[in-house]
Coordinates of C-alpha atoms in Angstrom, one line a residue:
X21 CA 99.1 127.1 57.8
X22 CA 96.3 129.7 57.2
X23 CA 95.9 130.9 53.6
X24 CA 98.4 128.6 52.1
X25 CA 97.3 129.7 48.6
X26 CA 98.8 133.2 49.3
X27 CA 102.2 131.7 49.7
X28 CA 102.4 130.0 46.3
X29 CA 104.2 131.9 43.6
X30 CA 101.9 133.1 40.9
X31 CA 103.6 131.1 38.2
X32 CA 102.6 127.9 40.1
X33 CA 99.2 129.0 41.5
X34 CA 97.3 127.6 38.5
X35 CA 98.9 124.2 38.6
X36 CA 96.4 121.7 40.0
X37 CA 99.1 119.1 40.8
X38 CA 101.3 121.5 42.8
X39 CA 98.2 123.1 44.6
X40 CA 96.9 119.6 45.5
X41 CA 100.3 118.5 46.9
X42 CA 100.7 121.7 48.9
X43 CA 97.1 121.5 50.3
X44 CA 97.7 117.8 51.3
X45 CA 101.0 118.6 52.8
X46 CA 99.5 121.5 54.7
X47 CA 96.8 119.3 56.1
X48 CA 99.3 116.7 57.2
X49 CA 101.6 119.0 59.1
X50 CA 99.1 121.6 60.3
X51 CA 100.8 122.7 63.6
X52 CA 97.6 124.1 65.1
X53 CA 96.7 120.9 66.9
X54 CA 100.3 120.4 68.1
X55 CA 100.5 123.9 69.4
X56 CA 97.2 123.6 71.3
X57 CA 98.2 120.3 72.8
X58 CA 101.7 121.6 73.8
X59 CA 100.0 124.6 75.5
X60 CA 97.6 122.4 77.3
X61 CA 99.9 119.5 78.3
X62 CA 103.2 121.4 78.9
X63 CA 103.0 125.2 79.0
X64 CA 99.9 125.8 81.1
X65 CA 100.7 124.7 84.7
X66 CA 96.9 124.5 85.5
X67 CA 96.3 121.8 82.8
X68 CA 99.8 120.2 82.3
X69 CA 100.1 116.5 82.7
X70 CA 102.9 113.9 83.1
X71 CA 106.0 115.1 81.3
X72 CA 104.7 118.7 81.3
X73 CA 104.6 118.8 85.1
X74 CA 108.0 117.2 85.3
X75 CA 109.3 120.1 83.2
X76 CA 107.7 122.6 85.5
X77 CA 109.2 120.7 88.5
X78 CA 112.7 121.1 87.0
X79 CA 112.0 124.8 86.4
X80 CA 111.0 125.5 90.1
X81 CA 113.6 123.0 91.5
X82 CA 111.4 120.1 92.8
X83 CA 111.2 116.4 92.0
X84 CA 108.0 114.4 91.6
X85 CA 109.6 111.5 93.6
X86 CA 109.8 112.0 97.4
X87 CA 111.8 109.9 99.8
X88 CA 109.6 109.0 102.7
X89 CA 110.8 107.9 106.1
X90 CA 108.6 104.9 107.0
X91 CA 109.4 104.6 110.7
X92 CA 108.9 106.8 113.6
X93 CA 111.4 106.5 116.4
X94 CA 111.0 107.1 120.1
X95 CA 112.2 110.6 120.8
X96 CA 112.2 113.6 123.0
X97 CA 110.9 117.1 122.4
X98 CA 113.9 118.1 120.3
X99 CA 113.0 115.6 117.6
X100 CA 109.6 117.2 116.9
X101 CA 106.5 115.1 116.8
X102 CA 106.4 114.6 113.0
X103 CA 109.5 112.3 113.2
X104 CA 109.3 110.9 116.7
X105 CA 106.8 108.8 118.6
X106 CA 106.0 109.2 122.3
X107 CA 107.2 106.8 125.0
X108 CA 106.1 103.2 124.5
X109 CA 104.9 103.8 121.0
X110 CA 108.1 103.7 118.9
X111 CA 111.3 101.7 118.7
X112 CA 114.7 103.1 119.6
X113 CA 116.7 104.6 116.8
X114 CA 119.3 102.0 115.7
X115 CA 121.3 104.1 113.3
X116 CA 119.4 103.1 110.1
X117 CA 116.2 104.5 108.7
X118 CA 114.1 102.6 106.2
X119 CA 112.8 104.8 103.4
X120 CA 110.7 104.4 100.4
X121 CA 110.4 106.5 97.2
X122 CA 106.9 107.8 96.4
X123 CA 106.0 109.3 93.0
X124 CA 103.3 112.0 93.4
X125 CA 100.2 111.9 91.2
X126 CA 99.7 114.8 88.8
X127 CA 97.3 116.8 91.0
X128 CA 99.5 116.5 94.1
X129 CA 102.6 117.3 92.1
X130 CA 100.9 120.4 90.6
X131 CA 100.1 121.6 94.1
X132 CA 103.7 121.0 95.2
X133 CA 104.9 123.0 92.1
X134 CA 102.6 125.9 93.1
X135 CA 103.9 125.8 96.7
X136 CA 107.6 125.6 95.5
X137 CA 107.1 128.5 93.1
X138 CA 105.6 130.5 96.0
X139 CA 108.6 129.5 98.2
X140 CA 111.0 130.6 95.5
X141 CA 109.6 134.2 95.6
X142 CA 108.7 134.5 99.2
X143 CA 110.0 137.2 101.4
X144 CA 110.1 134.9 104.4
X145 CA 107.4 136.7 106.4
X146 CA 104.9 134.8 108.4
X147 CA 102.1 136.0 106.1
X148 CA 103.7 134.5 103.0
X149 CA 104.7 131.3 104.7
X150 CA 101.0 130.9 105.8
X151 CA 100.0 131.4 102.2
X152 CA 102.2 128.5 101.2
X153 CA 100.7 126.3 103.9
X154 CA 97.2 127.2 102.8
X155 CA 98.1 126.2 99.2
X156 CA 99.7 122.9 100.3
X157 CA 97.1 121.8 102.8
X158 CA 93.9 123.3 101.4
X159 CA 90.9 121.5 102.9
X160 CA 92.9 119.5 105.4
X161 CA 92.6 121.6 108.5
X162 CA 94.5 124.5 110.0
X163 CA 98.2 124.9 109.3
X164 CA 100.1 127.9 110.4
X165 CA 103.5 129.4 111.2
X166 CA 104.3 130.6 114.7
X167 CA 107.2 133.0 115.2
X168 CA 109.0 132.2 118.5
X169 CA 110.5 135.6 118.7
X170 CA 113.9 134.3 119.5
X171 CA 115.1 133.3 116.0
X172 CA 112.8 130.2 116.1
X173 CA 109.7 129.4 114.2
X174 CA 107.3 126.4 114.3
X175 CA 105.1 125.0 111.5
X176 CA 102.0 123.8 113.3
X177 CA 99.3 121.5 112.0
X178 CA 96.0 120.6 113.7
X179 CA 95.5 117.5 111.7
X180 CA 97.4 114.2 111.3
X181 CA 100.0 114.4 108.5
X182 CA 100.4 111.4 106.2
X183 CA 103.9 110.1 105.6
X184 CA 103.9 111.8 102.2
X185 CA 103.0 115.1 103.8
X186 CA 105.6 114.7 106.5
X187 CA 108.2 114.1 103.7
X188 CA 106.9 117.3 101.9
X189 CA 107.1 119.3 105.2
X190 CA 110.5 118.1 106.4
X191 CA 112.6 117.0 103.4
X192 CA 111.2 118.4 100.1
X193 CA 112.5 122.0 100.5
X194 CA 109.1 123.5 99.8
X195 CA 108.6 125.1 103.2
X196 CA 111.3 127.8 103.4
X197 CA 112.9 129.2 106.5
X198 CA 114.5 132.6 106.8
X199 CA 118.3 132.6 107.2
X200 CA 119.5 131.9 110.7
X201 CA 116.1 130.8 112.0
X202 CA 115.6 127.4 113.6
X203 CA 112.5 125.5 112.5
X204 CA 110.4 123.0 114.4
X205 CA 107.3 121.1 113.3
X206 CA 104.3 120.2 115.5
X207 CA 101.1 118.3 115.0
X208 CA 98.3 119.0 117.4
X209 CA 95.8 116.2 116.6
X210 CA 92.6 116.5 118.6

């Protein structure tokens, strides 16, 4: 506490024992360091770590742990090429999918929190959806939304998505879709 001497009643202000006890107690429980570390580790999204990011994840409605589908199955165009492999390169779907849980590192989770926060306040326009894609995949390559004009839209990527990124795109709920609009995903790897 700042100026602790001003808080001592005048009748006790000249007592060296009481003043020494209060000064020692004030130094032991000085909240300045705790407030600064709380601000840096929890409150400020840009510098939050560990538990602080988990709190922000609960606030925006996203989990650090993603369920990742490990296998690609042979499929046709309706499956989209983020979850299906072309002829001769994937097994037939047998009714069960093997999955794994993956906990995101702090920096990746922070980016996902930013994207989910943007998705929570988006108006669903192509411009705002492209802004979310630029946040999620900054430095990876081109990612964009194409409006099909017939109540369909396609999230397109010109780079290979990792299994974690495929899980973010398809299952995390970060990429929004306007009500009544059908969504497809496409990778165009050159």
